[in-house]
Coordinates of C-alpha atoms in Angstrom, one line a residue:
M1 CA 6.9 24.8 6.9
I2 CA 8.6 21.4 6.9
P3 CA 7.0 18.1 7.8
T4 CA 8.4 18.1 11.4
D5 CA 6.6 21.4 12.1
I6 CA 3.5 19.3 12.3
S7 CA 3.3 17.7 15.7
N8 CA 3.6 14.0 16.5
C9 CA 5.9 13.3 13.5
I10 CA 7.4 9.8 14.1
A11 CA 9.3 9.2 10.9
W12 CA 10.6 11.1 7.8
Y13 CA 12.5 9.2 5.2
D14 CA 14.1 11.5 2.6
P15 CA 15.8 9.8 -0.4
Q16 CA 18.0 12.9 -0.7
K17 CA 19.6 11.8 2.5
Y18 CA 20.9 8.3 3.0
K19 CA 23.1 6.8 5.6
T20 CA 25.1 4.1 4.0
L21 CA 25.3 2.3 0.7
A22 CA 26.3 -1.2 -0.3
T23 CA 29.7 -0.8 -1.9
T24 CA 30.5 -4.2 -3.5
P25 CA 31.2 -4.1 -6.3
V26 CA 32.0 -0.5 -6.7
T27 CA 32.5 0.7 -10.3
K28 CA 32.3 4.5 -9.7
T29 CA 33.1 6.2 -6.4
F30 CA 30.1 8.0 -5.0
D31 CA 28.1 7.6 -8.2
L32 CA 24.7 6.4 -7.0
T33 CA 23.3 6.0 -10.5
Y34 CA 25.8 3.4 -11.5
V35 CA 24.7 -0.2 -12.0
Q36 CA 26.4 -2.9 -10.0
S37 CA 27.8 -5.3 -12.6
A38 CA 27.6 -8.4 -10.4
S39 CA 23.8 -8.4 -9.9
G40 CA 22.5 -5.8 -12.3
A41 CA 20.8 -4.1 -9.3
L42 CA 21.1 -0.5 -8.4
R43 CA 23.2 0.9 -5.5
L44 CA 21.4 -0.3 -2.4
C45 CA 20.9 1.5 0.9
T46 CA 21.9 -0.5 3.9
S47 CA 20.2 2.0 6.2
I48 CA 18.0 5.1 5.8
P49 CA 18.1 7.7 8.6
D50 CA 14.9 9.0 10.2
Q51 CA 14.8 12.8 9.7
S52 CA 12.0 13.3 12.2
G53 CA 14.2 13.0 15.3
A54 CA 12.3 10.0 16.6
G55 CA 15.3 7.7 15.7
H56 CA 13.3 5.2 13.6
T57 CA 16.1 4.4 11.2
L58 CA 15.3 1.8 8.5
T59 CA 17.7 -1.1 8.0
E60 CA 18.0 -3.5 5.1
F61 CA 15.7 -6.5 5.0
T62 CA 18.6 -8.9 4.8
S63 CA 22.2 -8.3 4.0
G64 CA 22.5 -6.9 0.5
N65 CA 18.7 -6.6 0.1
G66 CA 18.1 -2.9 1.0
V67 CA 16.1 -0.7 -1.2
G68 CA 17.6 0.8 -4.4
H69 CA 18.6 4.4 -4.5
D70 CA 18.7 6.1 -7.9
C71 CA 18.1 9.3 -9.9
R72 CA 15.0 8.1 -11.7
W73 CA 12.5 10.8 -10.8
S74 CA 11.5 12.8 -13.9
N75 CA 13.0 16.0 -12.5
F76 CA 16.4 14.3 -11.6
R77 CA 15.7 14.1 -7.9
H78 CA 17.0 11.0 -6.2
C79 CA 14.4 8.5 -5.1
F80 CA 14.0 5.1 -3.6
Y81 CA 13.6 2.4 -6.3
N82 CA 13.8 -1.3 -6.5
A83 CA 15.0 -3.1 -9.6
A84 CA 14.1 -6.5 -8.3
A85 CA 12.1 -8.4 -5.8
S86 CA 13.3 -9.4 -2.3
K87 CA 14.4 -5.8 -1.5
A88 CA 13.0 -4.0 1.5
M89 CA 13.7 -1.9 4.6
V90 CA 12.6 -2.8 8.1
S91 CA 11.6 -0.2 10.7
T92 CA 11.4 -0.1 14.5
I93 CA 7.8 1.1 14.4
F94 CA 5.1 -1.3 15.6
N95 CA 1.4 -0.3 15.0
Q96 CA -0.1 0.2 18.5
F97 CA -3.8 -0.4 18.9
S98 CA -4.1 2.6 21.2
K99 CA -2.7 5.1 18.7
N100 CA -3.9 6.8 15.5
Y101 CA -1.7 7.1 12.4
T102 CA -1.3 9.1 9.3
W103 CA 1.3 8.3 6.6
S104 CA 2.2 10.4 3.6
F105 CA 3.8 8.9 0.4
T106 CA 5.2 10.7 -2.6
F107 CA 5.8 8.6 -5.7
Q108 CA 5.9 8.6 -9.5
T109 CA 4.5 5.8 -11.6
G110 CA 6.6 4.4 -14.5
S111 CA 5.7 3.7 -18.1
T112 CA 3.9 0.6 -16.9
L113 CA 2.0 -0.2 -13.7
G114 CA 2.9 -3.0 -11.4
T115 CA 2.1 -4.5 -8.0
D116 CA 4.1 -2.2 -5.8
S117 CA 3.9 -2.1 -2.0
L118 CA 4.7 1.2 -0.3
F119 CA 4.8 -0.2 3.2
G120 CA 2.9 -2.5 5.6
A121 CA 2.6 -4.9 8.4
Q122 CA 0.3 -7.8 9.1
D123 CA 0.8 -10.3 11.9
A124 CA -0.6 -13.8 12.4
S125 CA -3.7 -12.5 14.2
G126 CA -4.7 -10.4 11.2
R127 CA -3.9 -7.0 12.5
R128 CA -2.8 -5.1 9.4
M129 CA -2.0 -1.7 8.0
Y130 CA -0.6 -1.4 4.5
V131 CA -0.7 0.3 1.1
I132 CA -0.2 -1.6 -2.1
L133 CA -0.4 -0.2 -5.7
T134 CA -1.9 -2.6 -8.2
N135 CA -1.0 -3.3 -11.8
T136 CA -4.5 -2.2 -12.9
G137 CA -4.1 1.3 -11.4
G138 CA -5.9 0.6 -8.1
I139 CA -4.7 1.0 -4.6
T140 CA -5.2 -1.7 -1.9
F141 CA -5.5 -0.6 1.7
G142 CA -5.1 -2.8 4.7
Y143 CA -6.8 -1.6 7.9
G144 CA -7.6 -3.4 11.2
G145 CA -8.7 -6.8 10.0
S146 CA -10.0 -5.7 6.6
T147 CA -8.7 -4.8 3.1
E148 CA -10.2 -2.9 0.2
T149 CA -9.0 -2.2 -3.3
V150 CA -10.1 1.1 -4.8
A151 CA -9.9 0.8 -8.6
S152 CA -8.7 3.1 -11.4
L153 CA -6.9 5.7 -9.3
L154 CA -3.4 5.6 -11.0
T155 CA -2.1 6.2 -14.5
T156 CA 1.4 5.8 -15.9
N157 CA 4.2 8.4 -15.7
T158 CA 2.4 10.5 -13.2
Y159 CA 3.2 12.3 -9.9
Y160 CA 1.2 11.3 -6.8
H161 CA 1.0 12.4 -3.2
L162 CA -1.0 9.9 -1.1
I163 CA -2.0 10.7 2.5
V164 CA -3.7 7.8 4.5
S165 CA -5.0 7.9 8.0
W166 CA -6.0 5.0 10.3
S167 CA -8.1 5.9 13.4
N168 CA -7.8 3.3 16.1
T169 CA -10.2 5.5 18.0
T170 CA -13.1 5.5 15.6
G171 CA -12.1 2.6 13.3
Q172 CA -12.1 4.8 10.2
I173 CA -9.7 4.9 7.3
T174 CA -9.4 8.0 5.1
A175 CA -7.2 8.8 2.2
Y176 CA -6.4 11.6 -0.2
L177 CA -4.7 11.3 -3.5
N178 CA -3.3 14.5 -4.9
G179 CA -5.7 16.4 -2.6
T180 CA -8.9 14.5 -3.6
Q181 CA -10.5 12.3 -1.0
I182 CA -10.8 8.6 -1.9
T183 CA -14.2 7.0 -1.5
F184 CA -14.2 3.7 0.4
V185 CA -17.0 1.1 0.3
S186 CA -16.1 0.1 3.8
P187 CA -14.5 3.1 5.5
T188 CA -14.6 1.6 9.0
Y189 CA -12.9 -1.4 10.5
T190 CA -12.9 -3.5 13.7
L191 CA -10.7 -1.8 16.3
P192 CA -7.6 -3.9 17.2
T193 CA -7.2 -4.9 20.8
A194 CA -3.5 -5.5 20.8
D195 CA -0.4 -4.1 19.2
C196 CA 0.8 -5.6 15.9
T197 CA 3.6 -8.0 16.5
I198 CA 5.3 -7.3 13.2
P199 CA 7.2 -4.0 12.6
L200 CA 6.4 -1.9 9.5
H201 CA 8.3 -2.9 6.4
F202 CA 8.9 -0.3 3.8
F203 CA 8.8 -1.1 0.1
A204 CA 7.2 -4.4 1.1
R205 CA 4.2 -5.7 3.0
N206 CA 4.8 -8.2 5.9
N207 CA 2.0 -10.8 5.4
N208 CA 1.8 -13.2 8.4
G209 CA 5.5 -13.1 8.8
T210 CA 6.3 -13.5 5.0
V211 CA 7.5 -10.4 3.2
A212 CA 5.8 -10.0 -0.2
D213 CA 4.5 -7.5 -2.7
F214 CA 7.8 -5.7 -3.3
T215 CA 8.1 -2.3 -5.0
N216 CA 9.6 -2.8 -8.4
L217 CA 8.4 -0.1 -10.8
I218 CA 8.0 3.2 -9.1
G219 CA 10.2 6.0 -7.8
V220 CA 9.4 6.8 -4.2
G221 CA 10.1 10.2 -2.7
D222 CA 9.5 11.4 0.9
I223 CA 7.7 9.0 3.3
I224 CA 6.4 10.7 6.4
G225 CA 4.5 9.3 9.4
Y226 CA 2.5 10.9 12.3
E227 CA 1.0 9.4 15.4
K228 CA -2.3 11.2 14.9
I229 CA -4.9 12.1 12.3
L230 CA -3.9 15.3 10.6
T231 CA -6.3 18.2 10.6
A232 CA -7.5 19.5 7.2
T233 CA -5.1 22.5 7.6
E234 CA -2.1 20.2 8.4
R235 CA -3.0 17.9 5.5
L236 CA -3.0 20.8 3.1
Q237 CA 0.2 22.2 4.5
L238 CA 1.9 18.8 3.9
Q239 CA 0.4 18.5 0.4
R240 CA 1.7 22.0 -0.4
Y241 CA 5.1 21.1 0.9
M242 CA 5.3 18.0 -1.3
E243 CA 4.2 19.8 -4.4
R244 CA 6.8 22.4 -3.9
R245 CA 9.5 19.8 -3.2
W246 CA 8.6 17.2 -5.9
K247 CA 6.2 18.5 -8.4
K248 CA 7.7 22.0 -9.0
D249 CA 10.1 22.5 -11.9
L250 CA 13.7 22.4 -10.8
I251 CA 16.2 25.2 -11.6
F252 CA 19.0 23.8 -13.7
I253 CA 22.2 26.0 -13.5
T254 CA 24.7 24.9 -16.2
I255 CA 28.4 25.2 -16.3
D256 CA 30.6 24.2 -19.3
S257 CA 34.1 23.1 -18.2
G258 CA 37.2 22.5 -20.3
G259 CA 40.9 22.8 -20.6
Q260 CA 43.5 20.2 -19.4
S261 CA 43.3 17.4 -16.9
Q262 CA 43.9 19.7 -13.9
E263 CA 40.4 21.1 -14.6
Q264 CA 38.8 17.8 -13.7
G265 CA 41.6 16.3 -11.6
R266 CA 44.2 13.6 -11.9
T267 CA 45.7 11.5 -9.1
T268 CA 47.9 8.5 -9.2
V269 CA 46.1 7.1 -6.2
A270 CA 44.1 4.5 -8.1
D271 CA 42.2 3.1 -5.0
W272 CA 41.3 6.4 -3.5
P273 CA 39.5 7.0 -1.2
N274 CA 40.2 3.6 0.3
V275 CA 43.6 4.5 1.6
P276 CA 44.4 6.0 5.0
E277 CA 46.0 9.2 3.7
Y278 CA 42.7 10.4 2.3
Q279 CA 40.1 8.8 4.6
G280 CA 40.0 11.7 7.0
A281 CA 38.7 14.0 4.2
A282 CA 36.1 11.6 2.9
A283 CA 33.3 13.8 4.2
Q284 CA 34.5 16.6 1.9
D285 CA 34.1 14.2 -1.1
A286 CA 30.7 12.9 -0.2
H287 CA 28.3 13.5 -3.1
D288 CA 25.7 16.3 -3.1
F289 CA 22.5 15.3 -4.8
R290 CA 22.2 18.8 -6.3
V291 CA 25.5 18.3 -8.3
L292 CA 25.0 16.6 -11.7
Q293 CA 27.1 16.0 -14.8
Y294 CA 26.7 15.0 -18.4
G295 CA 28.2 11.5 -18.5
R296 CA 30.5 9.7 -20.9
G297 CA 31.4 6.1 -21.6
G298 CA 28.6 3.8 -20.4
D299 CA 26.8 6.9 -19.2
D300 CA 27.2 8.8 -22.5
G301 CA 24.4 11.2 -23.1
V302 CA 22.9 10.8 -19.7
I303 CA 22.6 13.2 -16.8
I304 CA 24.2 11.5 -13.8
L305 CA 25.5 12.3 -10.4
G306 CA 28.6 14.6 -10.2
C307 CA 31.3 13.2 -7.9
Q308 CA 35.0 13.8 -7.4
S309 CA 35.8 12.1 -10.7
F310 CA 33.8 13.9 -13.4
D311 CA 33.6 12.2 -16.7
H312 CA 36.0 14.2 -18.8
W313 CA 37.8 12.9 -21.9
D314 CA 40.1 10.7 -19.8
I315 CA 37.2 8.8 -18.3
T316 CA 39.3 5.7 -17.4
A317 CA 40.7 7.6 -14.4
N318 CA 37.5 7.2 -12.4
N319 CA 39.1 7.6 -9.0
D320 CA 40.6 11.0 -9.6
V321 CA 40.1 13.8 -7.1
G322 CA 39.4 17.1 -8.9
P323 CA 38.2 20.6 -7.9
H324 CA 34.7 20.5 -9.3
L325 CA 32.8 18.8 -6.5
N326 CA 34.2 21.3 -3.9
A327 CA 33.7 24.2 -6.3
S328 CA 30.1 23.2 -6.8
K329 CA 29.4 22.8 -3.1
T330 CA 30.9 26.3 -2.4
Y331 CA 28.8 27.8 -5.2
L332 CA 25.6 26.0 -4.0
A333 CA 26.1 27.1 -0.4
Y334 CA 26.1 30.7 -1.7
L335 CA 23.0 30.2 -3.9
D336 CA 21.0 28.4 -1.3
N337 CA 17.8 30.0 -0.2
P338 CA 14.9 28.6 1.8
L339 CA 12.4 29.7 -0.9
Y340 CA 14.0 27.7 -3.8
G341 CA 17.2 26.1 -2.6
D342 CA 15.9 22.6 -2.8
R343 CA 15.0 23.2 -6.4
I344 CA 18.5 24.0 -7.6
R345 CA 20.6 21.6 -9.6
L346 CA 24.1 22.4 -10.8
V347 CA 24.8 20.5 -14.1
I348 CA 28.4 20.3 -15.3
Q349 CA 29.4 19.6 -18.9
P350 CA 33.0 18.2 -18.4
G351 CA 35.0 18.6 -21.5
A352 CA 38.6 18.8 -20.4
K353 CA 41.3 16.7 -22.1
G354 CA 44.5 15.6 -20.4
G355 CA 47.6 17.2 -21.9
S356 CA 45.7 19.3 -24.3
G357 CA 47.0 22.6 -25.7
I358 CA 45.3 25.5 -27.6
Y359 CA 48.0 26.9 -29.9
N360 CA 48.3 25.5 -33.4
N361 CA 51.4 26.1 -35.5
G362 CA 51.2 22.8 -37.4
S363 CA 54.1 21.3 -35.3
Q364 CA 54.0 17.8 -34.0
T365 CA 55.6 19.1 -30.8
V366 CA 52.6 21.3 -30.0
R367 CA 49.6 19.6 -28.6
S368 CA 47.0 21.5 -30.5
Y369 CA 43.7 19.9 -29.4
W370 CA 41.5 23.0 -28.9
V371 CA 41.5 23.9 -32.5
A372 CA 38.8 23.4 -35.2
G373 CA 38.8 19.9 -36.6
D374 CA 39.9 18.2 -33.4
P375 CA 37.2 16.2 -31.6
I376 CA 37.5 17.9 -28.2
Y377 CA 37.1 21.3 -29.9
D378 CA 34.3 20.2 -32.2
Q379 CA 32.3 18.2 -29.6
F380 CA 32.5 20.7 -26.8
S381 CA 29.6 22.8 -28.1
I382 CA 27.8 19.7 -29.4
R383 CA 27.9 18.0 -26.1
S384 CA 26.9 21.1 -24.2
N385 CA 23.9 21.6 -26.4
A386 CA 22.9 18.0 -26.2
M387 CA 23.1 18.2 -22.4
K388 CA 20.9 21.3 -22.2
A389 CA 18.4 19.7 -24.6
L390 CA 17.7 17.2 -21.8
L391 CA 16.8 19.9 -19.3
P392 CA 13.3 21.3 -19.2
H393 CA 14.9 24.7 -18.8
Y394 CA 18.3 25.9 -17.7
Q395 CA 20.3 29.0 -16.7
Q396 CA 23.9 29.2 -17.9
A397 CA 26.1 30.4 -15.1
L398 CA 29.6 30.5 -16.7
I399 CA 32.4 28.6 -18.4
S400 CA 35.1 27.1 -16.2
W401 CA 38.5 26.6 -17.7
H402 CA 42.1 25.5 -16.7
Q403 CA 44.7 25.5 -19.4
G404 CA 48.4 26.4 -20.0
Y405 CA 50.6 23.6 -18.8
A406 CA 50.9 22.2 -22.3
S407 CA 51.7 25.7 -23.7
A408 CA 54.4 26.2 -21.1
S409 CA 55.9 22.8 -21.6
D410 CA 55.9 23.1 -25.4
G411 CA 57.6 26.6 -25.6
V412 CA 54.5 28.5 -26.7
T413 CA 55.1 32.2 -26.2
K414 CA 53.0 34.6 -24.2
A415 CA 51.7 36.3 -27.3
Q416 CA 50.8 33.0 -29.0
H417 CA 49.0 31.7 -25.9
I418 CA 47.0 35.0 -25.6
A419 CA 45.9 34.9 -29.2
A420 CA 44.8 31.3 -29.1
Q421 CA 43.1 31.5 -25.7
D422 CA 41.2 34.7 -26.4
A423 CA 40.1 33.4 -29.8
L424 CA 38.8 30.3 -28.2
F425 CA 36.8 32.2 -25.6
T426 CA 35.5 34.6 -28.2
Y427 CA 34.3 31.6 -30.3
F428 CA 32.5 30.1 -27.3
R429 CA 30.8 33.4 -26.7
S430 CA 29.7 33.7 -30.4
G431 CA 26.5 31.7 -29.9
V432 CA 27.7 28.2 -30.8
I433 CA 27.0 27.1 -27.3
N434 CA 23.3 27.3 -26.2
G435 CA 23.0 29.7 -23.2
V436 CA 26.4 31.3 -23.8
G437 CA 26.5 34.8 -25.0
A438 CA 28.9 37.7 -25.4
S439 CA 28.8 38.5 -21.7
T440 CA 28.8 35.0 -20.2
P441 CA 31.4 34.9 -17.4
I442 CA 34.5 32.8 -17.8
E443 CA 36.6 31.5 -14.8
L444 CA 40.1 30.3 -15.5
G445 CA 42.9 29.0 -13.3
N446 CA 46.5 30.0 -13.6
L447 CA 49.5 27.6 -13.3
G448 CA 50.3 26.3 -9.8
G449 CA 53.4 27.6 -8.1
Y450 CA 54.7 24.0 -8.0
F451 CA 54.9 23.7 -11.8
Q452 CA 58.2 24.3 -13.5
A453 CA 58.4 24.4 -17.3
P454 CA 61.5 24.2 -19.5
G455 CA 63.2 27.6 -19.6
A456 CA 60.8 28.8 -16.9
N457 CA 58.2 29.4 -19.6
Q458 CA 55.5 29.0 -16.9
V459 CA 56.2 32.7 -16.1
N460 CA 55.2 33.8 -19.6
I461 CA 52.1 31.6 -19.8
N462 CA 51.0 32.7 -16.3
A463 CA 51.3 36.3 -17.3
A464 CA 49.1 35.6 -20.3
I465 CA 46.5 34.0 -18.1
N466 CA 46.6 36.5 -15.3
E467 CA 46.1 39.4 -17.7
T468 CA 43.0 37.9 -19.2
P469 CA 40.6 40.1 -17.2
Q470 CA 42.4 43.2 -18.6
R471 CA 41.7 42.0 -22.2
M472 CA 38.3 40.3 -21.9
S473 CA 35.3 41.4 -19.8
N474 CA 33.6 39.2 -17.3
T475 CA 36.6 36.9 -16.7
R476 CA 38.3 36.0 -13.5
V477 CA 41.5 34.1 -12.6
T478 CA 41.6 31.6 -9.8
D479 CA 45.1 31.9 -8.3
L480 CA 47.2 28.9 -7.6
S481 CA 50.6 30.7 -7.5
D482 CA 50.9 30.2 -3.7
L483 CA 50.8 26.4 -4.0
G484 CA 54.3 25.0 -3.8
P485 CA 55.8 21.6 -4.3
E486 CA 54.0 20.1 -1.3
A487 CA 50.7 20.6 -3.2
A488 CA 51.7 18.4 -6.2
L489 CA 51.8 14.7 -6.8
S490 CA 55.2 13.1 -7.6
D491 CA 54.7 14.1 -11.3
G492 CA 55.0 17.8 -10.3
L493 CA 52.1 18.6 -12.5
H494 CA 48.8 17.5 -10.9
L495 CA 47.4 18.5 -7.5
D496 CA 47.4 16.1 -4.6
P497 CA 43.8 15.5 -3.5
P498 CA 43.9 17.8 -0.4
Y499 CA 45.0 20.7 -2.6
A500 CA 42.6 19.7 -5.4
R501 CA 39.9 20.4 -2.8
I502 CA 41.5 23.8 -2.0
F503 CA 41.5 24.6 -5.7
G504 CA 37.8 23.7 -5.8
N505 CA 37.0 25.9 -2.9
R506 CA 38.8 28.8 -4.7
K507 CA 37.0 28.0 -7.9
G508 CA 33.7 28.2 -6.1
A509 CA 34.6 31.6 -4.7
S510 CA 35.4 32.8 -8.3
W511 CA 32.1 31.5 -9.6
I512 CA 30.3 33.4 -6.8
A513 CA 32.1 36.6 -7.8
L514 CA 31.5 36.1 -11.5
A515 CA 27.9 34.8 -11.4
P516 CA 26.3 35.7 -8.1
Q517 CA 22.8 35.7 -9.6
P518 CA 22.6 33.0 -12.4
M519 CA 18.8 32.6 -12.1
N520 CA 16.4 34.9 -13.7
S521 CA 12.8 35.5 -12.5
T522 CA 11.3 33.1 -15.1
Y523 CA 12.7 30.0 -13.4
G524 CA 13.8 30.7 -9.9
L525 CA 13.1 33.9 -8.1
L526 CA 9.3 34.4 -8.2
V527 CA 6.8 31.6 -7.6
V528 CA 7.5 28.8 -5.1

């Protein structure tokens, strides 16, 4: 089931699905985890769509004061999160005295407890309905014209699912925390005789017209409302859904990526996507919360969102358009399954280096980076292993690679490129990278048809790449030979964004062919 399978659903706010984000100042395109330097606050939602179909979209409390959106949940799910007070979202829902209500909240406490409001409304006549978490571990409930704080319910760093019902028929409040019913001293209240004049505020309580009690410390997941009291069966169905969605272990599928800049993308359009040429394709470049990466620079050593500009060695080119987001989306679409699809996360370790070569003859004219002693060679396995150490468990899908432009430009022969490339892949498969073994699939792209090397040496290097599956098992070449000059930027070397997306789609198809079942039964295919 999903929450809307239960009747009378009036609102469903899912942090995996947002509508718009505040974008000033933007430091990283589509990176929701990045801190806005001007205020120190997280990326803020200006509106949150209602997934129930009732159309109760949330809008920011005031301009620039929407709720934060971040990847703070312990299992790397996105959540709603406020880093400062004065942030809230306003709904179009007014509590009506003639209706009953049930609200479901999923949240995770932090390392300290605070006074954190989940939602609420209270008008000047004292009609109220709200839920506030206290800094002593209690929960304060507002109902009718009454309030009650139930003490010692919460501890730090813990998952909670709270279901609260207000009956305007019987004047009774009931609540369940992680399936256990909460005992109230005063479980009944005086029935209201008029509708509340203040709409519900989320992540804040509206107290006689003054918004207060802002959520500051907790990560909030799904928030779901119903215009009725749930039956015991419906309540347990909803609880089971939330446990599967939020409490279950995620399935982390890892891919190590390396080679040259074309593997992660390089465009000279510095202000992409804010130029007309590319705006029509913006939807293709929208982030997918299931795609993550191992960051660099200010995000070094941290799992962050994967976007069109993955944090490879040339991290300053943050507005690049590369193939990996589209490749990841293609792969995830194939792996999706209603039993476990929402648990999958694809985590990329981006290790490509612009202009890097793999053949070492000691010459200054040969860009021999992927050789022992060079940082990009030495750190590739180190960074991969450090990334995987952060994941509770993971499944290695494959290695993704794109290399050869430097070899072609530097006059490396076919035989030399073959020897260096195959030795590198054999080294990776030798056990130096956690999760990578002798049969781990390797996907590699060939040189685009638009690329011309001195002496037409691209023909020799392409032959070396294209023949890899004949020499090494479980390898596959993603073909770019049909992409002519129209596919390249003015440098004749890097793909124009529309063609980088095409490359990504082809990569994804190769990943599917090489690793159609990257999950084993231990982590993905059995219990849900």
